[in-house]
mmCIF file of C-alpha atoms in Angstrom:
data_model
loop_
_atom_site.group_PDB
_atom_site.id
_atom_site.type_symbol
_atom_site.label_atom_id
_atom_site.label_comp_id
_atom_site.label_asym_id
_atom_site.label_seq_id
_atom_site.Cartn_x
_atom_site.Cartn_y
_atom_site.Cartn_z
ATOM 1 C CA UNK A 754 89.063 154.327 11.737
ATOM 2 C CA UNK A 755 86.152 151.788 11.848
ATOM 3 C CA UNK A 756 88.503 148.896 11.353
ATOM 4 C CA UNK A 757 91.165 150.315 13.528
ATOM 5 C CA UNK A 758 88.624 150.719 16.501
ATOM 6 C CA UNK A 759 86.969 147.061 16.042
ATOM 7 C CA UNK A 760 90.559 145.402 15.406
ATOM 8 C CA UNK A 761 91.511 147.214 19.395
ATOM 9 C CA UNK A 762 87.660 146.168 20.516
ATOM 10 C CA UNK A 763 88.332 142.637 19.406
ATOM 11 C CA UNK A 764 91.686 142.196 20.795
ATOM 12 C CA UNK A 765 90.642 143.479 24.391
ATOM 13 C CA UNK A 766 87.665 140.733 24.216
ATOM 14 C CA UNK A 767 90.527 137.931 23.148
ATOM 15 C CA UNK A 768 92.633 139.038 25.722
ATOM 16 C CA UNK A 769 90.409 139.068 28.436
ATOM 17 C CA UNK A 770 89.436 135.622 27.330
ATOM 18 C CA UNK A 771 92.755 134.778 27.487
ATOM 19 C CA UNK A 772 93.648 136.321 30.748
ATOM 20 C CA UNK A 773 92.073 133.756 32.687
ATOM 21 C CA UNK A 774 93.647 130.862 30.801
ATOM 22 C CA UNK A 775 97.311 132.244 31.071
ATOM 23 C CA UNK A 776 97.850 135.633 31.334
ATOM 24 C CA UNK A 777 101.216 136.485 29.908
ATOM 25 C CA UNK A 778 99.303 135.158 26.313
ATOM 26 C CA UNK A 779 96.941 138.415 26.924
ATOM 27 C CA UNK A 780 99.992 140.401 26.964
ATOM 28 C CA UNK A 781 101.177 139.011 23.898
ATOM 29 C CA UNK A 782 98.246 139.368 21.954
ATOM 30 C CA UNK A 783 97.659 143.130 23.348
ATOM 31 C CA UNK A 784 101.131 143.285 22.031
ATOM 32 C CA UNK A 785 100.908 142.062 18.671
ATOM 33 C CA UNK A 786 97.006 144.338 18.175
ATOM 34 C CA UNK A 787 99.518 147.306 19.539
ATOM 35 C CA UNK A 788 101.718 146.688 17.131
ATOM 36 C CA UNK A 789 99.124 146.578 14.143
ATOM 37 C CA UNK A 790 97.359 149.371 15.098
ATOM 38 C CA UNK A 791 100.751 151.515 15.177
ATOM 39 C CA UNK A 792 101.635 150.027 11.341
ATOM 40 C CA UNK A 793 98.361 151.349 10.167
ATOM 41 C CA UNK A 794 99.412 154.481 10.980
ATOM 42 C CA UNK A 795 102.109 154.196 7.817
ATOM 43 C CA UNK A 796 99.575 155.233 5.679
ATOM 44 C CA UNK A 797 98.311 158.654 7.620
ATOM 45 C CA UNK A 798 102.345 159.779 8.255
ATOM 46 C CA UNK A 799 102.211 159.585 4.076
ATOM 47 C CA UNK A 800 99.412 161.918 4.088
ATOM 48 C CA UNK A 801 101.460 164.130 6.564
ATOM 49 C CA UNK A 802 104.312 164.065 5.375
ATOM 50 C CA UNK A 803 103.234 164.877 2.047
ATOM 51 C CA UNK A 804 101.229 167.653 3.306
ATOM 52 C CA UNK A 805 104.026 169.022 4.773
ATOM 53 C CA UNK A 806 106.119 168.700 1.883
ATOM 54 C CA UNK A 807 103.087 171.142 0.355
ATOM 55 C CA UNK A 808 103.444 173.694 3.044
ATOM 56 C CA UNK A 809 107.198 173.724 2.722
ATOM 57 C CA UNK A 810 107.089 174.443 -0.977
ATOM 58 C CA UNK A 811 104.563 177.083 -0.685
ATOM 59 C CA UNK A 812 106.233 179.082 2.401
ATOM 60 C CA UNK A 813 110.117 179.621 3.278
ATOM 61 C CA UNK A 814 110.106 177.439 6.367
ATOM 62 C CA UNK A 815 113.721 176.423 8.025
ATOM 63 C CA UNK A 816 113.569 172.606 6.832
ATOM 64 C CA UNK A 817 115.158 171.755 9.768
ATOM 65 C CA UNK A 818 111.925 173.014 12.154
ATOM 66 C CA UNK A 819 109.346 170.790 10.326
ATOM 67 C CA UNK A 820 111.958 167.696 11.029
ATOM 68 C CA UNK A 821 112.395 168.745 14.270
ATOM 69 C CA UNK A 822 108.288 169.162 14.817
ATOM 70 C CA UNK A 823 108.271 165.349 13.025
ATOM 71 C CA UNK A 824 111.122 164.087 15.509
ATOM 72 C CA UNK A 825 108.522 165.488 18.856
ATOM 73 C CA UNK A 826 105.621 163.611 17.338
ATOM 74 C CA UNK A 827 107.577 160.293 17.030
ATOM 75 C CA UNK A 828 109.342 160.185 20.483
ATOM 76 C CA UNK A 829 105.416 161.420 21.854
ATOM 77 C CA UNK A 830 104.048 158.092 19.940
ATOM 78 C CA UNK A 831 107.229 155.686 20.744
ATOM 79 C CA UNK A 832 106.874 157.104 24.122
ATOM 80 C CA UNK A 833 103.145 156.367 24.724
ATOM 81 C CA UNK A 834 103.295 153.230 23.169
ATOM 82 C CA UNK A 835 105.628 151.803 25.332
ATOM 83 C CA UNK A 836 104.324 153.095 28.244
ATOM 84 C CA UNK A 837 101.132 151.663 27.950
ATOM 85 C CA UNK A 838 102.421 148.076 26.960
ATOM 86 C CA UNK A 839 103.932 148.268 30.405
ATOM 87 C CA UNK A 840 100.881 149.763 31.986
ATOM 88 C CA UNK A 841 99.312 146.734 30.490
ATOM 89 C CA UNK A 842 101.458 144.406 31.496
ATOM 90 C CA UNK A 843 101.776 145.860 35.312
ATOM 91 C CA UNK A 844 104.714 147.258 35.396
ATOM 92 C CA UNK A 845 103.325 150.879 36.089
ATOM 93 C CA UNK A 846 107.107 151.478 37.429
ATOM 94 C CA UNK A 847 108.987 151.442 33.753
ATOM 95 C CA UNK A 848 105.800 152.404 32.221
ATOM 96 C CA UNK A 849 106.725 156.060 34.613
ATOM 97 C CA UNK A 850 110.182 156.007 33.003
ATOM 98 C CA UNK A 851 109.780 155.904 29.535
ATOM 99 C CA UNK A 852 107.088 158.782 30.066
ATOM 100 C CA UNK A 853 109.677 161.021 32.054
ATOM 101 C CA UNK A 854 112.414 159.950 29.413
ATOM 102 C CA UNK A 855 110.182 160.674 26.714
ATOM 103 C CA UNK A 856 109.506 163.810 28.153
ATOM 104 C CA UNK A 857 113.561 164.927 28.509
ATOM 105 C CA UNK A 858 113.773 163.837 24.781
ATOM 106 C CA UNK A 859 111.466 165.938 23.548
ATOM 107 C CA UNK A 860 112.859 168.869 25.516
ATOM 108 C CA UNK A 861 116.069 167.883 24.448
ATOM 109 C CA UNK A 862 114.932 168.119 21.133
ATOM 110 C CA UNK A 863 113.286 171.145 21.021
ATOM 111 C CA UNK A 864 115.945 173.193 22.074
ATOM 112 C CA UNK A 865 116.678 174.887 18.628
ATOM 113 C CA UNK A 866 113.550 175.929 18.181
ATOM 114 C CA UNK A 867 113.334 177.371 21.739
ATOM 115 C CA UNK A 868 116.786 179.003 20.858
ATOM 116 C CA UNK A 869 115.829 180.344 17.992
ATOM 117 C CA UNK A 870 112.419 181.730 19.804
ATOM 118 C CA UNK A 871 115.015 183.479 22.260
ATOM 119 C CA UNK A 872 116.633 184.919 19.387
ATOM 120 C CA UNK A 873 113.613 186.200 18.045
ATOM 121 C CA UNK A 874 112.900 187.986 21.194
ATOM 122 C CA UNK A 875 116.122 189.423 21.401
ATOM 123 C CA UNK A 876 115.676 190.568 17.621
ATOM 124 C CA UNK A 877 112.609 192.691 18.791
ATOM 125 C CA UNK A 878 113.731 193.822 21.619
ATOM 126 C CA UNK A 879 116.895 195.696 19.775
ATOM 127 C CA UNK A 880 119.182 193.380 21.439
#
């Protein structure tokens, strides 16, 4: 985490540096610390992942709820990445979009599991 956090401290000090020579290069290096920040994360979605390989073994999950949790989490990163590059980059406009698509996706996503809640329900409730 130490590296990770002086990596993004260092990059916002080039950048500013850079903002006042040509500002579009601040962009690109924001871009390119983004971008190695969100590779390091490779090696904590192995950890994950594993772990919830573990917790699949041990209980009888539905497989297709833990891919389904995995999918969320990805669209929430993908979405905040991108959003912030554009936040970054001043385009607060697209930055709005991608949140509010990101959002739908999720939803959109979700839906088995909220169908299957709704089944649940209707289970208890002698349906």
């Amino acid at each position: 985490m130490v590296r990770i956090a002086l990596l993004g401290i260092v990059g916002v000090l080039l950048a500013q540096q850079l903002k006042a020579l040509k500002s579009e290069f601040a962009v690109y290096l924001c871009l390119g610390v983004s971008l190695l920040i969100f590779l390091s994360l490779t090696e904590q979605l192995a950890l994950i992942m594993d772990t919830l390989a573990a917790i699949q073994e041990s209980l009888p999950l539905n497989t297709g709820y833990l891919q389904i949790l995995m999918k969320i989490v990805g669209i929430s990163y993908i979405a905040e990445f991108a959003s912030d590059l554009c936040k970054d980059a001043g385009y607060q406009t697209i930055a709005g979009q991608i949140q509010i698509f990101g959002k739908l996706t999720v939803l959109a996503v979700s839906m088995p599991v909220f169908s299957a809640l709704l089944d649940a329900i209707h289970g208890f409730l002698g349906g």
